[in-house]
Coordinates of C-alpha atoms in Angstrom, one line a residue:
M5 CA 0.0 0.0 0.0
D6 CA 2.9 2.4 0.8
T7 CA 4.3 1.7 -2.7
L8 CA 1.0 2.4 -4.3
R9 CA 0.5 5.6 -2.3
A10 CA 4.0 6.8 -3.2
L11 CA 3.3 6.0 -6.9
T12 CA 0.1 7.9 -7.0
Q13 CA 1.5 10.9 -5.1
R14 CA 4.4 11.1 -7.5
A15 CA 2.1 10.6 -10.5
S16 CA 0.0 13.6 -9.1
V17 CA 3.2 15.7 -9.0
G18 CA 3.8 14.7 -12.7
V19 CA 0.2 15.6 -13.6
E20 CA 0.6 19.0 -11.9
A21 CA 3.6 19.5 -14.2
L22 CA 1.5 18.6 -17.2
T23 CA -1.2 21.1 -16.0
A24 CA 1.4 23.8 -15.7
G25 CA 2.3 23.2 -19.3
A26 CA -1.2 23.2 -20.5
D27 CA -0.7 26.3 -22.6
F28 CA 1.9 24.3 -24.6
A29 CA -0.4 21.4 -24.9
A30 CA -3.6 23.3 -25.8
S31 CA -3.6 22.2 -29.4
F32 CA -3.1 18.6 -28.3
L33 CA -6.0 18.7 -25.9
R34 CA -8.6 21.0 -27.5
L35 CA -9.7 19.0 -30.5
T36 CA -12.8 19.2 -32.6
G37 CA -13.9 16.6 -35.2
R38 CA -12.9 13.0 -35.4
S39 CA -11.1 12.7 -38.8
P40 CA -7.5 11.3 -38.8
Q41 CA -6.3 14.6 -40.3
D42 CA -7.4 16.5 -37.2
E43 CA -5.4 14.2 -35.0
L44 CA -2.4 14.3 -37.3
T45 CA -2.3 18.1 -37.3
V46 CA -2.2 18.1 -33.6
A47 CA 0.4 15.3 -33.5
R48 CA 2.7 17.3 -35.6
S49 CA 2.4 20.5 -33.6
A50 CA 4.9 22.0 -31.3
G51 CA 2.3 21.8 -28.6
F52 CA 2.0 18.1 -28.8
R53 CA 5.8 17.6 -28.7
K54 CA 5.9 19.7 -25.5
A55 CA 3.0 17.5 -24.1
V56 CA 5.1 14.4 -24.9
Q57 CA 8.0 15.9 -23.0
L58 CA 5.8 16.5 -20.0
L59 CA 4.5 13.0 -20.2
H60 CA 8.1 11.9 -20.1
Q61 CA 8.5 13.9 -16.9
L62 CA 5.4 12.2 -15.5
G63 CA 6.8 8.7 -16.3
G64 CA 10.1 9.7 -14.8
S65 CA 8.4 10.6 -11.5
I66 CA 7.2 7.0 -11.0
P67 CA 9.7 4.8 -9.3
I68 CA 11.2 2.0 -11.4
A69 CA 11.1 -1.3 -9.7
S70 CA 14.4 -3.1 -9.2
I71 CA 15.6 -5.9 -11.4
P72 CA 14.6 -9.2 -9.9
V73 CA 17.2 -11.1 -7.9
G74 CA 19.0 -13.7 -10.0
V75 CA 18.9 -11.7 -13.3
E76 CA 22.1 -10.1 -14.7
T77 CA 21.7 -7.1 -17.0
R78 CA 24.2 -5.7 -19.5
P79 CA 23.8 -2.9 -22.1
F80 CA 24.3 -3.6 -25.8
Q81 CA 24.7 -1.3 -28.8
I82 CA 23.7 -2.3 -32.4
N83 CA 24.5 1.0 -34.1
A84 CA 24.8 4.7 -33.3
Y85 CA 21.2 5.1 -32.3
L86 CA 20.0 1.6 -31.5
G87 CA 20.7 -0.4 -28.3
G88 CA 19.2 -1.7 -25.2
L89 CA 19.6 -4.2 -22.3
E90 CA 20.2 -7.9 -22.2
F91 CA 18.6 -9.8 -19.3
L92 CA 20.3 -13.1 -18.4
P93 CA 18.7 -15.2 -15.6
L94 CA 20.5 -17.8 -13.5
G95 CA 20.0 -21.2 -15.0
A96 CA 19.2 -19.8 -18.5
V97 CA 18.9 -22.6 -21.1
A98 CA 21.4 -22.2 -23.9
N99 CA 20.1 -20.9 -27.2
R100 CA 16.8 -19.6 -25.9
I101 CA 16.3 -15.9 -26.7
I102 CA 13.4 -13.5 -26.5
L103 CA 13.6 -10.3 -28.4
Y104 CA 11.5 -7.9 -26.4
F105 CA 9.9 -4.5 -27.4
H106 CA 8.7 -2.3 -24.5
G107 CA 5.4 -0.5 -24.5
G108 CA 4.7 3.3 -24.2
A109 CA 2.4 4.4 -27.1
H110 CA 5.4 4.5 -29.5
C111 CA 6.6 7.7 -27.7
M112 CA 7.7 6.7 -24.2
G113 CA 9.4 4.0 -22.2
S114 CA 12.6 2.0 -22.5
A115 CA 14.0 -1.4 -21.5
S116 CA 14.8 0.2 -18.1
T117 CA 11.3 1.3 -17.4
H118 CA 10.1 -2.3 -18.0
A119 CA 13.0 -4.0 -16.2
D120 CA 10.9 -5.7 -13.5
L121 CA 8.5 -7.2 -16.0
I122 CA 11.3 -8.3 -18.4
G123 CA 13.3 -9.7 -15.5
N124 CA 10.4 -11.8 -14.3
L125 CA 9.8 -13.0 -17.8
A126 CA 13.5 -14.0 -18.1
I127 CA 13.2 -16.1 -14.9
A128 CA 10.0 -17.8 -16.0
T129 CA 11.3 -18.7 -19.4
R130 CA 14.9 -19.4 -18.5
A131 CA 15.9 -17.4 -21.5
R132 CA 18.2 -14.5 -22.4
I133 CA 16.1 -11.5 -23.2
V134 CA 17.3 -8.8 -25.6
A135 CA 15.2 -5.7 -24.8
V136 CA 15.5 -3.0 -27.5
N137 CA 15.4 0.7 -27.1
Y138 CA 13.9 1.5 -30.5
R139 CA 13.4 5.0 -31.8
L140 CA 10.3 6.9 -30.6
A141 CA 7.7 9.2 -32.2
P142 CA 7.0 11.9 -32.8
E143 CA 10.6 12.7 -33.6
H144 CA 10.9 9.2 -35.3
P145 CA 7.5 8.2 -36.6
F146 CA 6.7 5.0 -38.6
P147 CA 8.6 3.2 -40.0
A148 CA 11.6 4.0 -37.7
G149 CA 10.5 1.8 -34.8
L150 CA 9.7 -1.1 -37.1
D151 CA 13.0 -0.6 -39.0
D152 CA 14.7 -0.9 -35.6
A153 CA 12.8 -4.0 -34.7
L154 CA 13.9 -5.7 -37.9
E155 CA 17.5 -4.6 -37.5
S156 CA 17.5 -5.8 -33.9
L157 CA 16.3 -9.3 -35.0
R158 CA 18.9 -9.5 -37.7
W159 CA 21.6 -8.4 -35.2
T160 CA 20.4 -11.0 -32.6
R161 CA 20.6 -13.8 -35.1
R162 CA 24.1 -12.7 -36.1
R163 CA 25.2 -12.5 -32.5
Y164 CA 23.6 -15.8 -31.5
P165 CA 23.5 -17.9 -34.7
A166 CA 22.5 -21.1 -32.9
A167 CA 19.6 -19.5 -30.9
A168 CA 15.9 -20.1 -31.3
V169 CA 14.6 -16.5 -31.1
A170 CA 11.0 -15.6 -30.0
V171 CA 9.6 -12.1 -30.2
A172 CA 7.5 -10.4 -27.6
G173 CA 6.1 -7.0 -26.6
D174 CA 3.6 -5.2 -24.5
S175 CA 1.1 -2.6 -25.9
A176 CA 3.0 -0.5 -28.5
G177 CA 5.8 -3.1 -28.3
G178 CA 3.3 -5.8 -29.1
N179 CA 2.4 -3.7 -32.2
L180 CA 6.1 -3.8 -33.3
A181 CA 6.3 -7.6 -32.6
F182 CA 3.3 -8.4 -34.8
A183 CA 4.3 -5.8 -37.4
L184 CA 7.7 -7.5 -37.6
L185 CA 6.0 -10.8 -38.4
V186 CA 4.2 -9.0 -41.3
Q187 CA 7.4 -7.4 -42.5
L188 CA 9.3 -10.7 -42.4
A189 CA 6.5 -12.4 -44.4
H190 CA 6.8 -9.6 -47.0
L191 CA 10.6 -10.0 -47.2
E192 CA 10.4 -13.8 -47.2
E193 CA 12.8 -13.9 -44.3
P194 CA 12.6 -16.6 -41.5
Q195 CA 10.0 -16.0 -38.8
P196 CA 10.9 -16.1 -35.1
V197 CA 9.9 -19.3 -33.3
A198 CA 7.0 -17.7 -31.5
C199 CA 5.3 -14.3 -30.9
L200 CA 4.0 -13.1 -27.5
G201 CA 1.7 -10.2 -27.1
L202 CA 0.8 -8.6 -23.7
S203 CA -2.2 -6.3 -24.4
P204 CA -0.8 -5.6 -27.9
W205 CA -1.9 -2.4 -29.7
L206 CA -2.8 -3.9 -33.1
L207 CA -5.3 -1.5 -34.6
L208 CA -4.3 2.2 -35.1
D209 CA -6.6 2.9 -38.1
L210 CA -8.8 5.7 -36.8
N211 CA -11.4 5.0 -39.4
R212 CA -12.0 1.6 -37.7
V213 CA -11.0 2.0 -34.1
H214 CA -14.0 3.9 -32.9
T215 CA -16.4 1.2 -34.1
V216 CA -14.2 -1.7 -32.8
R217 CA -13.8 -0.2 -29.3
A218 CA -17.3 1.4 -29.1
D219 CA -17.9 -0.3 -25.7
H220 CA -15.2 1.8 -24.2
K221 CA -16.5 5.3 -25.2
T222 CA -16.7 6.3 -21.5
A223 CA -17.3 9.8 -20.2
I224 CA -13.6 10.0 -19.3
G225 CA -12.5 8.7 -22.7
N226 CA -14.5 11.4 -24.5
M227 CA -13.5 14.4 -22.4
W228 CA -11.7 17.2 -24.2
G229 CA -9.7 20.2 -23.3
G230 CA -9.0 21.1 -19.7
E231 CA -11.6 18.4 -18.6
V232 CA -9.0 15.8 -19.6
I233 CA -6.3 17.2 -17.3
A234 CA -8.8 17.6 -14.4
A235 CA -9.9 14.0 -14.8
V236 CA -6.3 12.7 -14.8
Q237 CA -5.5 14.7 -11.7
K238 CA -8.5 13.2 -9.9
L239 CA -7.5 9.7 -11.1
A240 CA -3.9 10.1 -9.9
A241 CA -5.2 10.5 -6.3
S242 CA -7.2 7.2 -6.5
Q243 CA -6.0 3.7 -5.8
D244 CA -7.5 2.6 -9.2
V245 CA -5.4 5.1 -11.1
M246 CA -3.9 2.5 -13.4
Q247 CA -7.1 1.0 -14.6
A248 CA -8.9 4.3 -15.0
I249 CA -6.1 5.9 -17.0
S250 CA -5.7 2.7 -19.1
G251 CA -9.3 2.9 -20.2
A252 CA -9.3 6.6 -20.9
Y253 CA -5.9 6.5 -22.7
M254 CA -6.8 3.7 -25.1
A255 CA -10.3 4.8 -26.0
G256 CA -10.4 8.6 -26.1
K257 CA -9.0 11.5 -28.1
M258 CA -5.6 11.1 -26.5
H259 CA -5.4 7.6 -28.0
D260 CA -6.2 9.0 -31.4
V261 CA -3.5 11.7 -31.3
L262 CA -0.9 9.2 -30.0
A263 CA -1.8 6.9 -32.8
A264 CA -1.5 9.7 -35.3
Q265 CA 1.9 10.8 -34.0
Y266 CA 3.2 7.4 -34.9
F267 CA 1.8 6.8 -38.3
Q268 CA 1.7 10.5 -39.4
E269 CA 1.5 10.7 -43.2
C270 CA 1.3 6.9 -43.7
P271 CA -2.0 5.1 -44.1
A272 CA -2.9 3.5 -40.8
S273 CA -4.7 0.7 -42.6
D274 CA -1.3 -0.6 -43.6
P275 CA -0.8 -4.0 -41.8
L276 CA 2.7 -2.8 -40.9
I277 CA 1.0 -0.2 -38.7
S278 CA -2.2 -2.1 -37.9
P279 CA -1.1 -5.8 -37.9
V280 CA -4.6 -7.0 -37.2
L281 CA -5.5 -5.9 -40.8
A282 CA -3.0 -8.3 -42.4
P283 CA -4.4 -10.6 -45.0
E284 CA -4.7 -14.3 -44.2
A285 CA -2.1 -15.2 -46.8
V286 CA 0.4 -13.2 -44.8
V287 CA -0.7 -14.4 -41.4
R288 CA -0.2 -18.1 -42.6
C289 CA 3.5 -17.4 -42.3
F290 CA 3.2 -16.5 -38.6
P291 CA 4.8 -18.7 -35.9
P292 CA 2.8 -19.9 -32.9
V293 CA 1.1 -16.9 -31.1
L294 CA 0.3 -16.2 -27.5
L295 CA -2.0 -13.3 -26.5
H296 CA -2.6 -12.2 -22.9
V297 CA -4.9 -9.2 -22.2
A298 CA -7.1 -7.7 -19.6
K299 CA -10.7 -8.8 -20.3
N300 CA -12.2 -5.4 -19.9
E301 CA -9.6 -3.1 -21.4
P302 CA -10.1 -1.4 -24.7
L303 CA -7.3 -3.3 -26.4
C304 CA -8.9 -6.6 -25.6
A305 CA -10.8 -6.2 -29.0
D306 CA -7.4 -6.1 -30.7
S307 CA -6.3 -9.4 -29.2
R308 CA -9.6 -11.1 -29.9
A309 CA -9.4 -10.0 -33.5
M310 CA -5.8 -11.2 -33.9
A311 CA -6.7 -14.6 -32.4
A312 CA -9.6 -15.0 -34.8
L313 CA -7.4 -14.0 -37.7
C314 CA -4.7 -16.5 -36.7
A315 CA -7.3 -19.2 -36.3
R316 CA -8.7 -18.6 -39.8
A317 CA -5.1 -18.7 -41.2
E318 CA -4.5 -22.0 -39.3
V319 CA -1.8 -20.6 -37.1
H320 CA -1.5 -22.0 -33.6
V321 CA -2.8 -19.3 -31.3
E322 CA -3.6 -19.1 -27.6
L323 CA -5.7 -16.3 -26.2
E324 CA -6.1 -15.6 -22.4
Q325 CA -8.4 -12.8 -21.2
Y326 CA -7.9 -11.9 -17.5
P327 CA -10.9 -10.3 -15.7
G328 CA -10.4 -7.7 -13.0
T329 CA -7.0 -6.6 -14.4
V330 CA -5.7 -3.7 -16.4
H331 CA -3.6 -2.9 -19.5
V332 CA -0.3 -4.8 -19.2
F333 CA -1.2 -6.0 -15.7
Q334 CA 1.9 -8.2 -15.7
A335 CA 3.9 -5.0 -15.0
F336 CA 2.0 -4.5 -11.7
P337 CA 2.4 -7.7 -9.8
Q338 CA 2.0 -5.9 -6.5
L339 CA -1.6 -4.9 -7.6
Y340 CA -2.5 -8.1 -9.5
P341 CA -0.3 -10.8 -8.0
E342 CA -2.4 -13.8 -9.0
A343 CA -3.1 -12.8 -12.5
A344 CA 0.5 -11.6 -13.1
R345 CA 1.9 -14.8 -11.7
D346 CA -0.5 -16.9 -13.8
S347 CA 0.3 -15.0 -17.0
I348 CA 4.1 -15.1 -16.6
S349 CA 3.9 -18.9 -15.8
K350 CA 1.8 -19.7 -18.8
I351 CA 4.2 -17.7 -21.0
G352 CA 7.0 -19.9 -19.7
N353 CA 5.0 -23.1 -20.4
F354 CA 4.1 -21.9 -23.9
L355 CA 7.7 -21.2 -24.8
D356 CA 8.9 -24.4 -23.2
T357 CA 6.7 -26.3 -25.5
V358 CA 7.9 -24.4 -28.5
W359 CA 11.6 -24.7 -27.7
E360 CA 11.4 -28.3 -26.7
S361 CA 9.7 -29.1 -30.0
I362 CA 12.5 -27.4 -31.8
A363 CA 15.1 -29.3 -29.8
R364 CA 13.4 -32.6 -30.8
G365 CA 13.4 -31.5 -34.4
S366 CA 9.6 -31.9 -34.7

């Protein structure tokens, strides 16, 4: 409880900083209309960029959990702008690797902010995890992040040529993981051995998203202008801040602008941006897929749609929907201990099956 209180108090401080900068973010928050171009205009504005900087400050005010005991970390560098952290647990099985992409709406986060989640995943899977700090929007919009994902996979395969590499990601990182599968299919390059999505963000096409996520058009999600800041301030003081912000963030106008700042001039119907729109012929190339998502979060629709698409394409897929949790609940084991433990354990079992099958040559 003390940890949660400290987190919400620090989040409130960060929100106050955001409020203080409201003049800079006015164009970001005061929107009219619902067309993609409106969101794109705002996403390209100086006001939005300032708002993103303030959100970075908010994220920086939340304490980062320590790396789990028994996990060694080391930095790596692929090129001048692309690097990250490797996580190696005690007892790691040789030649098991997960290439991991962190979440953060394509504009925030890093391997360090997700160190607790990634470390727990490394322990459960007994695998080396290569967690990538890909380039972020709006300074580096699509396809920069996807280019970095592809380059990091190629680098990992060169560095560990005998390894069986799986890919994984949460939220926007899940978007990159599945977009990478689409890209590899287009390039006719080998797929990873499996793909894991934790609340993956798979639909960014604003012409479709409002219909798909209609059930989550809440009062908070539809607030505009200063009402948005006031609502976030109120939520920051509540114990349910994570769930409330998750719902508003992925269903309201802020979601639309964050999506637009990533795809910008490119059509968001492109499966490299919205992987759930990939044709079945492409999806047939996918490896086994595991999807874990909160049952009542807006992005649950994305996971259900991807699971159905994989099933139609005859790709092995497992979908687990966790009630009473939030977006990427695995990152909050102190709040959702049973669900987080169950999810991480099932991920380990899923990958054990994949890797053991490969070892047997079947």
